[in-house]
PDB file of C-alpha atoms in Angstrom:
ATOM      1  CA  UNK M  20     -46.556 -90.853  35.688  1.00  0.00           C
ATOM      2  CA  UNK M  21     -46.019 -88.074  37.451  1.00  0.00           C
ATOM      3  CA  UNK M  22     -42.376 -85.438  37.049  1.00  0.00           C
ATOM      4  CA  UNK M  23     -41.463 -83.287  39.097  1.00  0.00           C
ATOM      5  CA  UNK M  24     -38.753 -80.845  38.743  1.00  0.00           C
ATOM      6  CA  UNK M  25     -36.901 -79.542  42.256  1.00  0.00           C
ATOM      7  CA  UNK M  26     -35.784 -75.860  40.751  1.00  0.00           C
ATOM      8  CA  UNK M  27     -34.765 -72.880  42.310  1.00  0.00           C
ATOM      9  CA  UNK M  28     -32.733 -69.557  41.012  1.00  0.00           C
ATOM     10  CA  UNK M  29     -30.892 -69.722  44.032  1.00  0.00           C
ATOM     11  CA  UNK M  30     -28.252 -72.334  45.374  1.00  0.00           C
ATOM     12  CA  UNK M  31     -27.831 -74.023  48.410  1.00  0.00           C
ATOM     13  CA  UNK M  32     -31.837 -74.533  48.949  1.00  0.00           C
ATOM     14  CA  UNK M  33     -31.863 -78.184  48.723  1.00  0.00           C
ATOM     15  CA  UNK M  34     -32.749 -79.088  45.618  1.00  0.00           C
ATOM     16  CA  UNK M  35     -30.712 -82.120  45.311  1.00  0.00           C
ATOM     17  CA  UNK M  36     -31.321 -83.324  48.962  1.00  0.00           C
ATOM     18  CA  UNK M  37     -35.191 -83.111  48.180  1.00  0.00           C
ATOM     19  CA  UNK M  38     -34.513 -85.026  44.651  1.00  0.00           C
ATOM     20  CA  UNK M  39     -33.254 -87.570  46.676  1.00  0.00           C
ATOM     21  CA  UNK M  40     -35.146 -87.966  49.753  1.00  0.00           C
ATOM     22  CA  UNK M  41     -38.487 -87.761  48.564  1.00  0.00           C
ATOM     23  CA  UNK M  42     -37.166 -90.484  45.924  1.00  0.00           C
ATOM     24  CA  UNK M  43     -36.103 -92.444  48.459  1.00  0.00           C
ATOM     25  CA  UNK M  44     -39.283 -92.390  50.512  1.00  0.00           C
ATOM     26  CA  UNK M  45     -41.197 -92.976  47.537  1.00  0.00           C
ATOM     27  CA  UNK M  46     -39.323 -96.016  46.496  1.00  0.00           C
ATOM     28  CA  UNK M  47     -39.679 -97.004  50.307  1.00  0.00           C
ATOM     29  CA  UNK M  48     -43.681 -97.085  49.772  1.00  0.00           C
ATOM     30  CA  UNK M  49     -43.497 -98.802  46.669  1.00  0.00           C
ATOM     31  CA  UNK M  50     -43.668 -96.624  43.940  1.00  0.00           C
ATOM     32  CA  UNK M  51     -40.845 -96.881  40.544  1.00  0.00           C
ATOM     33  CA  UNK M  52     -38.861 -93.662  40.867  1.00  0.00           C
ATOM     34  CA  UNK M  53     -36.783 -92.232  37.601  1.00  0.00           C
ATOM     35  CA  UNK M  54     -34.762 -89.666  39.191  1.00  0.00           C
ATOM     36  CA  UNK M  55     -33.028 -87.310  36.507  1.00  0.00           C
ATOM     37  CA  UNK M  56     -29.410 -85.444  37.286  1.00  0.00           C
ATOM     38  CA  UNK M  57     -30.162 -82.394  35.035  1.00  0.00           C
ATOM     39  CA  UNK M  58     -27.290 -80.153  37.142  1.00  0.00           C
ATOM     40  CA  UNK M  59     -24.001 -79.772  35.666  1.00  0.00           C
ATOM     41  CA  UNK M  60     -22.398 -80.406  39.453  1.00  0.00           C
ATOM     42  CA  UNK M  61     -23.761 -84.229  38.993  1.00  0.00           C
ATOM     43  CA  UNK M  62     -24.411 -83.695  43.075  1.00  0.00           C
ATOM     44  CA  UNK M  63     -26.987 -86.054  43.005  1.00  0.00           C
ATOM     45  CA  UNK M  64     -25.638 -88.580  40.494  1.00  0.00           C
ATOM     46  CA  UNK M  65     -21.850 -88.957  42.905  1.00  0.00           C
ATOM     47  CA  UNK M  66     -24.679 -89.743  45.700  1.00  0.00           C
ATOM     48  CA  UNK M  67     -24.715 -93.487  43.594  1.00  0.00           C
ATOM     49  CA  UNK M  68     -22.268 -93.513  41.392  1.00  0.00           C
ATOM     50  CA  UNK M  69     -18.938 -91.694  39.734  1.00  0.00           C
ATOM     51  CA  UNK M  70     -19.783 -89.441  37.358  1.00  0.00           C
ATOM     52  CA  UNK M  71     -19.218 -90.802  33.899  1.00  0.00           C
ATOM     53  CA  UNK M  72     -19.041 -89.007  30.044  1.00  0.00           C
ATOM     54  CA  UNK M  73     -21.279 -91.212  28.136  1.00  0.00           C
ATOM     55  CA  UNK M  74     -24.323 -93.041  28.527  1.00  0.00           C
ATOM     56  CA  UNK M  75     -25.998 -89.774  30.554  1.00  0.00           C
ATOM     57  CA  UNK M  76     -28.868 -87.060  30.031  1.00  0.00           C
ATOM     58  CA  UNK M  77     -26.737 -85.169  27.662  1.00  0.00           C
ATOM     59  CA  UNK M  78     -27.738 -87.800  25.076  1.00  0.00           C
ATOM     60  CA  UNK M  79     -31.242 -86.329  25.324  1.00  0.00           C
ATOM     61  CA  UNK M  80     -30.285 -82.771  24.082  1.00  0.00           C
ATOM     62  CA  UNK M  81     -28.059 -84.126  21.255  1.00  0.00           C
ATOM     63  CA  UNK M  82     -29.108 -84.023  17.741  1.00  0.00           C
ATOM     64  CA  UNK M  83     -26.808 -86.468  16.018  1.00  0.00           C
ATOM     65  CA  UNK M  84     -28.616 -89.819  14.826  1.00  0.00           C
ATOM     66  CA  UNK M  85     -24.887 -91.571  16.388  1.00  0.00           C
ATOM     67  CA  UNK M  86     -25.882 -90.198  19.924  1.00  0.00           C
ATOM     68  CA  UNK M  87     -25.252 -92.819  22.302  1.00  0.00           C
ATOM     69  CA  UNK M  88     -28.273 -93.816  24.191  1.00  0.00           C
ATOM     70  CA  UNK M  89     -28.976 -92.397  27.623  1.00  0.00           C
ATOM     71  CA  UNK M  90     -28.506 -94.811  30.308  1.00  0.00           C
ATOM     72  CA  UNK M  91     -30.606 -95.442  33.148  1.00  0.00           C
ATOM     73  CA  UNK M  92     -28.978 -96.901  36.340  1.00  0.00           C
ATOM     74  CA  UNK M  93     -30.974 -99.246  38.926  1.00  0.00           C
ATOM     75  CA  UNK M  94     -29.456 -97.231  42.072  1.00  0.00           C
ATOM     76  CA  UNK M  95     -32.169 -99.049  44.869  1.00  0.00           C
ATOM     77  CA  UNK M  96     -35.025-101.304  45.033  1.00  0.00           C
ATOM     78  CA  UNK M  97     -37.652 -99.132  43.185  1.00  0.00           C
ATOM     79  CA  UNK M  98     -35.154 -96.412  42.486  1.00  0.00           C
ATOM     80  CA  UNK M  99     -33.250 -95.967  39.041  1.00  0.00           C
ATOM     81  CA  UNK M 100     -31.035 -92.795  37.732  1.00  0.00           C
ATOM     82  CA  UNK M 101     -30.051 -91.007  34.836  1.00  0.00           C
ATOM     83  CA  UNK M 102     -26.497 -89.934  35.235  1.00  0.00           C
ATOM     84  CA  UNK M 103     -25.593 -85.945  35.152  1.00  0.00           C
ATOM     85  CA  UNK M 104     -23.065 -85.066  33.028  1.00  0.00           C
ATOM     86  CA  UNK M 105     -20.672 -82.002  34.072  1.00  0.00           C
ATOM     87  CA  UNK M 106     -20.937 -80.596  30.846  1.00  0.00           C
ATOM     88  CA  UNK M 107     -24.742 -80.121  30.248  1.00  0.00           C
ATOM     89  CA  UNK M 108     -23.793 -75.975  31.052  1.00  0.00           C
ATOM     90  CA  UNK M 109     -21.781 -75.994  27.652  1.00  0.00           C
ATOM     91  CA  UNK M 110     -23.995 -78.407  26.276  1.00  0.00           C
ATOM     92  CA  UNK M 111     -27.498 -76.090  27.240  1.00  0.00           C
ATOM     93  CA  UNK M 112     -25.336 -72.548  25.470  1.00  0.00           C
ATOM     94  CA  UNK M 113     -24.400 -74.648  21.996  1.00  0.00           C
ATOM     95  CA  UNK M 114     -28.477 -75.347  22.048  1.00  0.00           C
ATOM     96  CA  UNK M 115     -29.047 -71.299  21.956  1.00  0.00           C
ATOM     97  CA  UNK M 116     -29.620 -71.369  17.873  1.00  0.00           C
ATOM     98  CA  UNK M 117     -31.963 -74.432  18.030  1.00  0.00           C
ATOM     99  CA  UNK M 118     -35.642 -73.524  17.389  1.00  0.00           C
ATOM    100  CA  UNK M 119     -36.903 -76.477  19.883  1.00  0.00           C
ATOM    101  CA  UNK M 120     -34.295 -75.514  22.045  1.00  0.00           C
ATOM    102  CA  UNK M 121     -37.181 -75.764  25.017  1.00  0.00           C
ATOM    103  CA  UNK M 122     -38.700 -78.607  23.830  1.00  0.00           C
ATOM    104  CA  UNK M 123     -35.637 -81.298  23.693  1.00  0.00           C
ATOM    105  CA  UNK M 124     -36.478 -83.219  26.475  1.00  0.00           C
ATOM    106  CA  UNK M 125     -39.476 -83.080  25.755  1.00  0.00           C
ATOM    107  CA  UNK M 126     -39.209 -84.688  21.682  1.00  0.00           C
ATOM    108  CA  UNK M 127     -36.459 -87.487  24.052  1.00  0.00           C
ATOM    109  CA  UNK M 128     -39.181 -88.375  26.173  1.00  0.00           C
ATOM    110  CA  UNK M 129     -41.882 -89.091  23.293  1.00  0.00           C
ATOM    111  CA  UNK M 130     -38.976 -90.880  21.042  1.00  0.00           C
ATOM    112  CA  UNK M 131     -37.896 -92.551  23.844  1.00  0.00           C
ATOM    113  CA  UNK M 132     -40.777 -93.548  26.030  1.00  0.00           C
ATOM    114  CA  UNK M 133     -41.193 -96.971  24.833  1.00  0.00           C
ATOM    115  CA  UNK M 134     -37.709 -98.022  24.162  1.00  0.00           C
ATOM    116  CA  UNK M 135     -37.103 -96.741  27.911  1.00  0.00           C
ATOM    117  CA  UNK M 136     -40.212 -97.960  29.572  1.00  0.00           C
ATOM    118  CA  UNK M 137     -40.328 -94.450  30.693  1.00  0.00           C
ATOM    119  CA  UNK M 138     -44.138 -94.787  31.376  1.00  0.00           C
ATOM    120  CA  UNK M 139     -43.156 -97.879  34.055  1.00  0.00           C
ATOM    121  CA  UNK M 140     -42.435 -94.788  36.580  1.00  0.00           C
ATOM    122  CA  UNK M 141     -44.543 -93.532  38.976  1.00  0.00           C
ATOM    123  CA  UNK M 142     -43.029 -90.548  39.867  1.00  0.00           C
ATOM    124  CA  UNK M 143     -39.768 -89.545  37.456  1.00  0.00           C
ATOM    125  CA  UNK M 144     -38.233 -86.965  39.769  1.00  0.00           C
ATOM    126  CA  UNK M 145     -35.411 -84.345  38.312  1.00  0.00           C
ATOM    127  CA  UNK M 146     -32.727 -82.060  39.883  1.00  0.00           C
ATOM    128  CA  UNK M 147     -31.670 -79.006  38.497  1.00  0.00           C
ATOM    129  CA  UNK M 148     -29.429 -76.485  38.585  1.00  0.00           C
ATOM    130  CA  UNK M 149     -29.991 -72.996  40.373  1.00  0.00           C
ATOM    131  CA  UNK M 150     -30.509 -71.145  37.252  1.00  0.00           C
ATOM    132  CA  UNK M 151     -33.136 -70.702  34.396  1.00  0.00           C
ATOM    133  CA  UNK M 152     -31.515 -71.535  31.849  1.00  0.00           C
ATOM    134  CA  UNK M 153     -32.577 -73.672  28.663  1.00  0.00           C
ATOM    135  CA  UNK M 154     -31.357 -77.140  29.602  1.00  0.00           C
ATOM    136  CA  UNK M 155     -33.704 -76.062  32.919  1.00  0.00           C
ATOM    137  CA  UNK M 156     -36.505 -74.227  31.163  1.00  0.00           C
ATOM    138  CA  UNK M 157     -36.639 -78.232  29.231  1.00  0.00           C
ATOM    139  CA  UNK M 158     -37.397 -79.655  33.065  1.00  0.00           C
ATOM    140  CA  UNK M 159     -39.941 -77.545  33.914  1.00  0.00           C
ATOM    141  CA  UNK M 160     -41.836 -78.055  30.498  1.00  0.00           C
ATOM    142  CA  UNK M 161     -42.600 -81.421  30.763  1.00  0.00           C
ATOM    143  CA  UNK M 162     -43.202 -81.341  34.268  1.00  0.00           C
ATOM    144  CA  UNK M 163     -46.531 -82.064  36.183  1.00  0.00           C
ATOM    145  CA  UNK M 164     -44.877 -79.925  39.291  1.00  0.00           C
ATOM    146  CA  UNK M 165     -42.786 -77.539  40.431  1.00  0.00           C
ATOM    147  CA  UNK M 166     -40.961 -77.673  44.179  1.00  0.00           C
ATOM    148  CA  UNK M 167     -38.938 -74.685  44.757  1.00  0.00           C
ATOM    149  CA  UNK M 168     -37.152 -73.922  48.444  1.00  0.00           C
ATOM    150  CA  UNK M 169     -36.264 -71.110  49.699  1.00  0.00           C
ATOM    151  CA  UNK M 170     -33.804 -70.276  52.334  1.00  0.00           C
ATOM    152  CA  UNK M 171     -35.403 -68.104  54.901  1.00  0.00           C
ATOM    153  CA  UNK M 172     -33.909 -65.156  54.226  1.00  0.00           C
ATOM    154  CA  UNK M 173     -33.607 -61.642  51.893  1.00  0.00           C
ATOM    155  CA  UNK M 174     -31.938 -63.453  49.443  1.00  0.00           C
ATOM    156  CA  UNK M 175     -34.040 -66.322  49.121  1.00  0.00           C
ATOM    157  CA  UNK M 176     -37.358 -64.424  49.253  1.00  0.00           C
ATOM    158  CA  UNK M 177     -36.174 -62.483  46.332  1.00  0.00           C
ATOM    159  CA  UNK M 178     -35.089 -65.627  44.453  1.00  0.00           C
ATOM    160  CA  UNK M 179     -38.861 -66.796  44.574  1.00  0.00           C
ATOM    161  CA  UNK M 180     -40.015 -63.619  43.020  1.00  0.00           C
ATOM    162  CA  UNK M 181     -37.513 -64.071  40.381  1.00  0.00           C
ATOM    163  CA  UNK M 182     -38.287 -67.731  39.648  1.00  0.00           C
ATOM    164  CA  UNK M 183     -42.254 -67.017  39.707  1.00  0.00           C
ATOM    165  CA  UNK M 184     -41.643 -64.078  37.143  1.00  0.00           C
ATOM    166  CA  UNK M 185     -39.300 -65.928  34.825  1.00  0.00           C
ATOM    167  CA  UNK M 186     -41.812 -68.848  35.277  1.00  0.00           C
ATOM    168  CA  UNK M 187     -44.676 -66.824  33.816  1.00  0.00           C
ATOM    169  CA  UNK M 188     -42.635 -65.327  30.728  1.00  0.00           C
ATOM    170  CA  UNK M 189     -42.059 -68.791  29.974  1.00  0.00           C
ATOM    171  CA  UNK M 190     -45.117 -69.649  30.000  1.00  0.00           C
ATOM    172  CA  UNK M 191     -46.389 -67.040  27.755  1.00  0.00           C
TER     173      UNK M 191
END
């Protein structure tokens, strides 16, 4: 299983489109793909279904025993989705005082890998919000690869270096 996060500091660079199209391409070539929408705008989710408030990726960031379970929806042949949550940004701000705040998704994967058959996927593709928040850092922490599209502009170029600087600090 390979986990790939599509991330960038700048918005409008095509993260969601790339996540969707690459996932679709992999699925059409026989790979089993799970898409995870970690952007509170939920654009990846709304391609397939209406947004909802229950059973979304937000459950992975909750520590209560009564938290509803994440639901994996089949959205096409070989293509599944964990829906985004419109208040994920608010939830992320609540995590700031948590000592494991940047490893919560990792721990959720570890604790739910068997019950949700996460290791059955060839690829897990994660779409993120254009920021370097706690939620985005969680996706980076579990990823084998990061893909960061940039626009051919001064702002796009600067965003590339901003992301590299932040990634280096996060690694340390």
